Amino acid sequence: MSNLAALGDFTSIITTSKGPLTLRGISFNDVTLLVSRHLEVVKTIFEGLPKPKEGQSVEEFLAESEITSSGGEVFAGTLAQTAPALIADLIACVCGNPTSEDDRRRAGNLPIGLQVEIVTEAIRLTFSETGGAKKFMETVAKVIRNVKDAGPKA
């Protein structure tokens, strides 16, 4: 058995009034698919995210940000209201088959509260192995800073 097979699946089950729903975290493949289908929406979403204040470190910004402090609920709720097709595709990715038009349609027709719950849980699963969204973003910021520091000197 390979190391990856020994890990098993990173999944979670949400109980709905119609029965259990198994979902998984968001993968790089999902992100690639979502960005390719919804590039303009993704750009708009990220342009609308709060930015650090002048002189504020990334770590300080993330400590105050409701994007990372809410466990994904604020971000998921905002997405569900502003980017319903993106949310439907995201739900199809983590719960079903993102290439199935039927799964995408069904995901888009779920009640908004359930959509938010699914996306919030997918975000939790995605970042649970790295200590949460805030910790993940801090790690990414450090990597970016180290790459900049190690880059060519002017």
Coordinates of N, CA and C in Angstrom, one line a residue:
M1 N 0.9 -1.2 0.0 CA 0.0 0.0 0.0 C 0.9 1.2 0.0
S2 N 0.5 2.2 -0.9 CA 1.3 3.4 -0.9 C 1.0 4.3 0.3
N3 N 1.9 5.3 0.5 CA 1.7 6.2 1.6 C 0.4 7.0 1.4
L4 N 0.1 7.4 0.2 CA -1.1 8.1 -0.1 C -2.4 7.3 0.2
A5 N -2.3 6.0 -0.2 CA -3.5 5.1 0.0 C -3.7 4.9 1.5
A6 N -2.6 4.9 2.3 CA -2.6 4.7 3.7 C -3.3 5.9 4.4
L7 N -3.2 7.1 3.8 CA -3.8 8.2 4.4 C -5.3 8.2 4.4
G8 N -5.9 7.5 3.4 CA -7.3 7.5 3.2 C -7.8 8.8 2.6
D9 N -9.1 8.9 2.6 CA -9.7 10.1 2.0 C -9.9 11.2 3.1
F10 N -9.8 12.5 2.7 CA -10.1 13.6 3.6 C -11.5 14.0 3.3
T11 N -12.5 13.4 4.0 CA -13.9 13.7 3.7 C -14.6 14.0 5.0
S12 N -15.8 14.6 4.8 CA -16.7 14.9 5.9 C -18.1 14.6 5.5
I13 N -19.0 14.4 6.4 CA -20.4 14.1 6.1 C -21.2 15.2 6.8
I14 N -22.1 15.8 5.9 CA -23.1 16.8 6.4 C -24.4 16.0 6.4
T15 N -25.2 16.2 7.5 CA -26.5 15.6 7.5 C -27.5 16.6 7.1
T16 N -28.3 16.2 6.0 CA -29.3 17.1 5.5 C -30.7 16.4 5.8
S17 N -31.8 17.2 5.5 CA -33.1 16.6 5.7 C -33.4 15.5 4.7
K18 N -32.6 15.4 3.6 CA -32.8 14.3 2.6 C -31.8 13.2 2.8
G19 N -30.9 13.3 3.8 CA -29.9 12.3 4.0 C -28.5 12.8 4.1
P20 N -27.5 11.9 4.3 CA -26.1 12.4 4.4 C -25.5 12.8 3.1
L21 N -24.6 13.7 3.2 CA -23.9 14.2 2.0 C -22.4 14.2 2.3
T22 N -21.6 13.4 1.6 CA -20.2 13.3 1.8 C -19.5 14.3 0.9
L23 N -18.6 15.0 1.5 CA -17.8 16.0 0.7 C -16.3 15.9 1.1
R24 N -15.5 16.6 0.3 CA -14.1 16.6 0.5 C -13.6 18.0 0.4
G25 N -12.3 18.2 0.7 CA -11.7 19.5 0.6 C -11.5 19.9 -0.8
I26 N -11.1 21.2 -1.0 CA -10.9 21.8 -2.3 C -9.5 21.4 -2.7
S27 N -9.3 20.9 -3.9 CA -8.0 20.6 -4.5 C -7.5 21.6 -5.5
F28 N -6.2 21.5 -5.8 CA -5.7 22.3 -6.9 C -6.4 22.1 -8.2
N29 N -6.8 20.8 -8.5 CA -7.6 20.6 -9.7 C -8.9 21.3 -9.7
D30 N -9.5 21.4 -8.5 CA -10.8 22.1 -8.4 C -10.6 23.6 -8.7
V31 N -9.5 24.2 -8.0 CA -9.2 25.6 -8.2 C -9.0 25.9 -9.7
T32 N -8.2 25.1 -10.4 CA -7.9 25.3 -11.8 C -9.2 25.3 -12.6
L33 N -10.1 24.3 -12.3 CA -11.3 24.2 -13.0 C -12.2 25.4 -12.8
L34 N -12.3 25.8 -11.5 CA -13.2 27.0 -11.1 C -12.6 28.3 -11.7
V35 N -11.3 28.5 -11.7 CA -10.8 29.7 -12.3 C -11.0 29.7 -13.8
S36 N -10.8 28.5 -14.4 CA -11.0 28.5 -15.9 C -12.4 28.8 -16.3
R37 N -13.4 28.3 -15.5 CA -14.8 28.6 -15.8 C -15.3 29.9 -15.4
H38 N -14.7 30.5 -14.3 CA -15.2 31.7 -13.7 C -14.1 32.8 -13.5
L39 N -13.2 33.0 -14.5 CA -12.1 33.8 -14.3 C -12.5 35.3 -13.9
E40 N -13.4 35.8 -14.6 CA -13.8 37.2 -14.3 C -14.4 37.4 -12.9
V41 N -15.2 36.4 -12.5 CA -15.9 36.4 -11.2 C -14.8 36.3 -10.1
V42 N -13.8 35.4 -10.3 CA -12.8 35.2 -9.4 C -11.9 36.5 -9.2
K43 N -11.6 37.1 -10.3 CA -10.9 38.4 -10.3 C -11.6 39.4 -9.5
T44 N -12.9 39.5 -9.8 CA -13.8 40.5 -9.1 C -13.8 40.2 -7.6
I45 N -13.9 39.0 -7.2 CA -14.0 38.6 -5.8 C -12.7 39.0 -5.1
F46 N -11.6 38.6 -5.7 CA -10.3 38.9 -5.0 C -10.0 40.4 -5.0
E47 N -10.4 41.1 -6.0 CA -10.2 42.6 -6.0 C -11.0 43.2 -4.9
G48 N -12.2 42.6 -4.6 CA -13.0 43.2 -3.5 C -12.7 42.8 -2.1
L49 N -11.7 41.9 -2.0 CA -11.3 41.5 -0.6 C -10.6 42.6 0.1
P50 N -10.7 42.7 1.4 CA -10.0 43.8 2.1 C -8.5 43.6 1.9
K51 N -7.8 44.7 2.0 CA -6.3 44.8 1.8 C -5.7 45.2 3.1
P52 N -4.5 44.8 3.4 CA -3.8 45.3 4.6 C -3.7 46.8 4.6
K53 N -3.7 47.4 5.8 CA -3.5 48.8 6.0 C -2.0 49.1 5.7
E54 N -1.8 50.4 5.5 CA -0.4 50.9 5.3 C 0.5 50.5 6.5
G55 N 1.6 49.8 6.2 CA 2.5 49.4 7.3 C 2.1 48.1 8.1
Q56 N 0.9 47.6 7.8 CA 0.4 46.4 8.5 C 1.0 45.1 7.9
S57 N 1.6 44.3 8.8 CA 2.1 43.0 8.3 C 1.0 42.1 7.8
V58 N 1.3 41.1 7.0 CA 0.3 40.1 6.6 C -0.2 39.4 7.8
E59 N 0.6 39.1 8.7 CA 0.2 38.4 9.9 C -0.8 39.2 10.7
E60 N -0.6 40.5 10.9 CA -1.5 41.4 11.6 C -2.8 41.5 10.9
F61 N -2.7 41.6 9.5 CA -3.9 41.7 8.7 C -4.8 40.5 8.9
L62 N -4.1 39.3 8.8 CA -4.9 38.0 8.9 C -5.5 37.8 10.3
A63 N -4.8 38.3 11.3 CA -5.4 38.2 12.7 C -6.7 39.0 12.8
E64 N -6.8 40.1 12.1 CA -8.0 40.9 12.2 C -9.1 40.6 11.1
S65 N -8.7 39.8 10.1 CA -9.6 39.6 9.0 C -10.7 38.6 9.3
E66 N -11.9 39.0 8.9 CA -13.1 38.1 9.1 C -13.0 37.0 8.1
I67 N -12.2 37.1 7.0 CA -12.1 36.1 6.0 C -11.5 34.8 6.7
T68 N -10.5 35.0 7.5 CA -9.9 33.9 8.1 C -10.4 33.6 9.5
S69 N -10.9 34.6 10.2 CA -11.3 34.4 11.6 C -12.7 33.8 11.7
S70 N -13.5 33.8 10.7 CA -14.9 33.3 10.8 C -14.9 31.8 10.4
G71 N -13.8 31.2 10.1 CA -13.8 29.8 9.7 C -14.3 29.6 8.3
G72 N -14.4 30.7 7.5 CA -14.9 30.6 6.1 C -16.4 30.9 6.0
E73 N -17.1 31.1 7.1 CA -18.5 31.4 6.9 C -18.8 32.7 6.2
V74 N -18.1 33.7 6.6 CA -18.4 35.0 6.0 C -18.0 35.0 4.5
F75 N -16.9 34.4 4.2 CA -16.5 34.2 2.8 C -17.5 33.4 2.0
A76 N -17.9 32.3 2.6 CA -18.8 31.4 1.9 C -20.2 32.1 1.6
G77 N -20.6 32.8 2.6 CA -21.9 33.5 2.5 C -21.8 34.6 1.4
T78 N -20.7 35.3 1.4 CA -20.5 36.3 0.3 C -20.5 35.7 -1.0
L79 N -19.8 34.6 -1.2 CA -19.7 33.9 -2.5 C -21.1 33.4 -2.9
A80 N -21.8 32.9 -2.0 CA -23.1 32.3 -2.3 C -24.1 33.4 -2.8
Q81 N -23.9 34.6 -2.3 CA -24.8 35.7 -2.8 C -24.3 36.4 -4.0
T82 N -23.0 36.4 -4.3 CA -22.4 37.2 -5.4 C -22.0 36.3 -6.6
A83 N -21.8 35.1 -6.3 CA -21.2 34.2 -7.4 C -21.9 32.8 -7.4
P84 N -23.2 32.8 -7.6 CA -23.9 31.5 -7.5 C -23.5 30.4 -8.4
A85 N -23.1 30.8 -9.7 CA -22.6 29.7 -10.6 C -21.3 29.2 -10.1
L86 N -20.4 30.0 -9.6 CA -19.1 29.6 -9.0 C -19.4 28.6 -7.8
I87 N -20.3 29.0 -7.0 CA -20.6 28.2 -5.8 C -21.2 26.8 -6.2
A88 N -22.1 26.8 -7.2 CA -22.6 25.6 -7.7 C -21.5 24.7 -8.2
D89 N -20.6 25.2 -9.0 CA -19.5 24.4 -9.5 C -18.5 24.0 -8.4
L90 N -18.3 24.8 -7.4 CA -17.5 24.4 -6.2 C -18.2 23.2 -5.5
I91 N -19.5 23.4 -5.3 CA -20.2 22.3 -4.6 C -20.1 21.0 -5.4
A92 N -20.3 21.1 -6.7 CA -20.2 19.9 -7.6 C -18.8 19.3 -7.5
C93 N -17.8 20.1 -7.3 CA -16.4 19.6 -7.2 C -16.3 18.8 -5.9
V94 N -16.7 19.4 -4.8 CA -16.4 18.8 -3.5 C -17.5 17.7 -3.1
C95 N -18.6 17.6 -3.8 CA -19.7 16.7 -3.4 C -20.0 15.7 -4.5
G96 N -19.6 16.0 -5.7 CA -20.0 15.1 -6.8 C -19.1 15.1 -8.0
N97 N -19.6 15.4 -9.1 CA -18.8 15.4 -10.3 C -18.9 16.7 -11.0
P98 N -17.8 17.5 -11.0 CA -17.8 18.8 -11.6 C -18.0 18.9 -13.1
T99 N -17.9 17.8 -13.8 CA -18.2 17.8 -15.2 C -19.6 17.4 -15.5
S100 N -20.4 17.0 -14.5 CA -21.8 16.6 -14.7 C -22.7 17.9 -14.7
E101 N -23.3 18.2 -15.8 CA -24.2 19.3 -15.8 C -25.4 19.1 -14.8
D102 N -25.8 17.8 -14.6 CA -26.8 17.6 -13.6 C -26.4 17.9 -12.2
D103 N -25.2 17.5 -11.8 CA -24.6 17.8 -10.5 C -24.5 19.3 -10.3
R104 N -24.0 20.0 -11.3 CA -23.9 21.4 -11.3 C -25.2 22.1 -11.1
R105 N -26.2 21.7 -11.8 CA -27.6 22.2 -11.7 C -28.1 22.0 -10.3
R106 N -28.0 20.7 -9.9 CA -28.5 20.4 -8.5 C -27.9 21.2 -7.4
A107 N -26.5 21.4 -7.5 CA -25.8 22.2 -6.6 C -26.3 23.6 -6.6
G108 N -26.5 24.1 -7.7 CA -27.0 25.5 -7.8 C -28.4 25.7 -7.3
N109 N -29.2 24.6 -7.2 CA -30.6 24.7 -6.7 C -30.7 24.4 -5.2
L110 N -29.6 24.0 -4.5 CA -29.7 23.8 -3.1 C -30.1 25.0 -2.4
P111 N -30.7 24.9 -1.2 CA -31.0 26.1 -0.4 C -29.7 26.8 0.0
I112 N -29.8 28.1 0.0 CA -28.5 28.9 0.3 C -27.9 28.5 1.6
G113 N -28.7 28.3 2.6 CA -28.1 27.9 3.9 C -27.3 26.6 3.8
L114 N -27.8 25.6 3.0 CA -27.0 24.4 2.8 C -25.8 24.6 2.0
Q115 N -25.9 25.5 1.0 CA -24.8 25.8 0.2 C -23.7 26.4 1.0
V116 N -24.0 27.4 1.9 CA -23.0 28.0 2.8 C -22.4 26.9 3.7
E117 N -23.2 26.0 4.2 CA -22.7 25.0 5.1 C -21.7 24.1 4.4
I118 N -22.1 23.7 3.1 CA -21.2 22.8 2.4 C -19.8 23.5 2.1
V119 N -19.9 24.8 1.6 CA -18.7 25.5 1.3 C -17.9 25.8 2.5
T120 N -18.5 26.1 3.6 CA -17.8 26.3 4.9 C -17.0 25.0 5.3
E121 N -17.7 23.9 5.2 CA -17.1 22.6 5.6 C -16.0 22.3 4.6
A122 N -16.2 22.5 3.3 CA -15.1 22.3 2.4 C -13.9 23.1 2.7
I123 N -14.1 24.4 3.1 CA -13.0 25.2 3.4 C -12.3 24.7 4.7
R124 N -13.1 24.3 5.7 CA -12.5 23.7 6.9 C -11.7 22.5 6.5
L125 N -12.2 21.6 5.7 CA -11.4 20.4 5.3 C -10.2 20.7 4.5
T126 N -10.3 21.7 3.7 CA -9.1 22.1 2.9 C -8.0 22.6 3.7
F127 N -8.3 23.3 4.8 CA -7.2 23.9 5.6 C -7.0 23.2 6.9
S128 N -7.7 22.2 7.2 CA -7.5 21.5 8.5 C -6.2 20.9 8.7
E129 N -5.6 20.4 7.7 CA -4.2 19.8 7.8 C -3.1 20.8 8.0
T130 N -3.4 22.1 7.7 CA -2.4 23.2 7.8 C -2.6 24.1 9.0
G131 N -3.6 23.8 9.8 CA -3.8 24.6 11.0 C -4.9 25.7 10.8
G132 N -5.6 25.6 9.7 CA -6.7 26.6 9.4 C -6.3 27.6 8.3
A133 N -7.3 28.3 7.8 CA -7.1 29.2 6.7 C -6.1 30.3 7.1
K134 N -6.2 30.8 8.3 CA -5.2 31.9 8.8 C -3.8 31.4 8.7
K135 N -3.6 30.2 9.3 CA -2.2 29.6 9.4 C -1.7 29.3 8.0
F136 N -2.6 28.8 7.1 CA -2.2 28.6 5.7 C -1.8 29.8 5.0
M137 N -2.6 30.9 5.2 CA -2.3 32.2 4.5 C -1.0 32.8 5.1
E138 N -0.7 32.6 6.4 CA 0.5 33.1 7.0 C 1.7 32.3 6.4
T139 N 1.5 31.0 6.2 CA 2.6 30.2 5.6 C 2.9 30.6 4.2
V140 N 1.8 30.9 3.4 CA 2.0 31.3 2.0 C 2.7 32.7 2.0
A141 N 2.3 33.6 2.9 CA 2.9 34.9 3.0 C 4.4 34.8 3.3
K142 N 4.8 33.9 4.2 CA 6.2 33.7 4.5 C 7.0 33.1 3.4
V143 N 6.4 32.1 2.6 CA 7.0 31.6 1.5 C 7.3 32.7 0.4
I144 N 6.3 33.5 0.2 CA 6.4 34.5 -0.8 C 7.5 35.5 -0.4
R145 N 7.5 35.9 0.9 CA 8.5 36.8 1.4 C 9.9 36.2 1.3
N146 N 10.1 34.9 1.6 CA 11.4 34.2 1.5 C 11.8 34.1 0.0
V147 N 10.9 33.9 -0.9 CA 11.2 33.8 -2.3 C 11.7 35.2 -2.8
K148 N 11.0 36.3 -2.3 CA 11.4 37.6 -2.7 C 12.8 37.9 -2.1
D149 N 13.0 37.5 -0.8 CA 14.3 37.8 -0.2 C 15.4 37.1 -0.8
A150 N 15.2 35.9 -1.3 CA 16.2 35.0 -1.9 C 16.4 35.3 -3.4
G151 N 15.6 36.2 -4.0 CA 15.6 36.5 -5.4 C 16.8 37.3 -5.7
P152 N 17.0 37.6 -7.0 CA 18.1 38.4 -7.5 C 18.2 39.8 -6.9
K153 N 19.3 40.2 -6.5 CA 19.5 41.5 -5.9 C 19.8 42.6 -7.0
A154 N 19.1 43.7 -6.8 CA 19.2 44.8 -7.8 C 20.6 45.6 -7.6

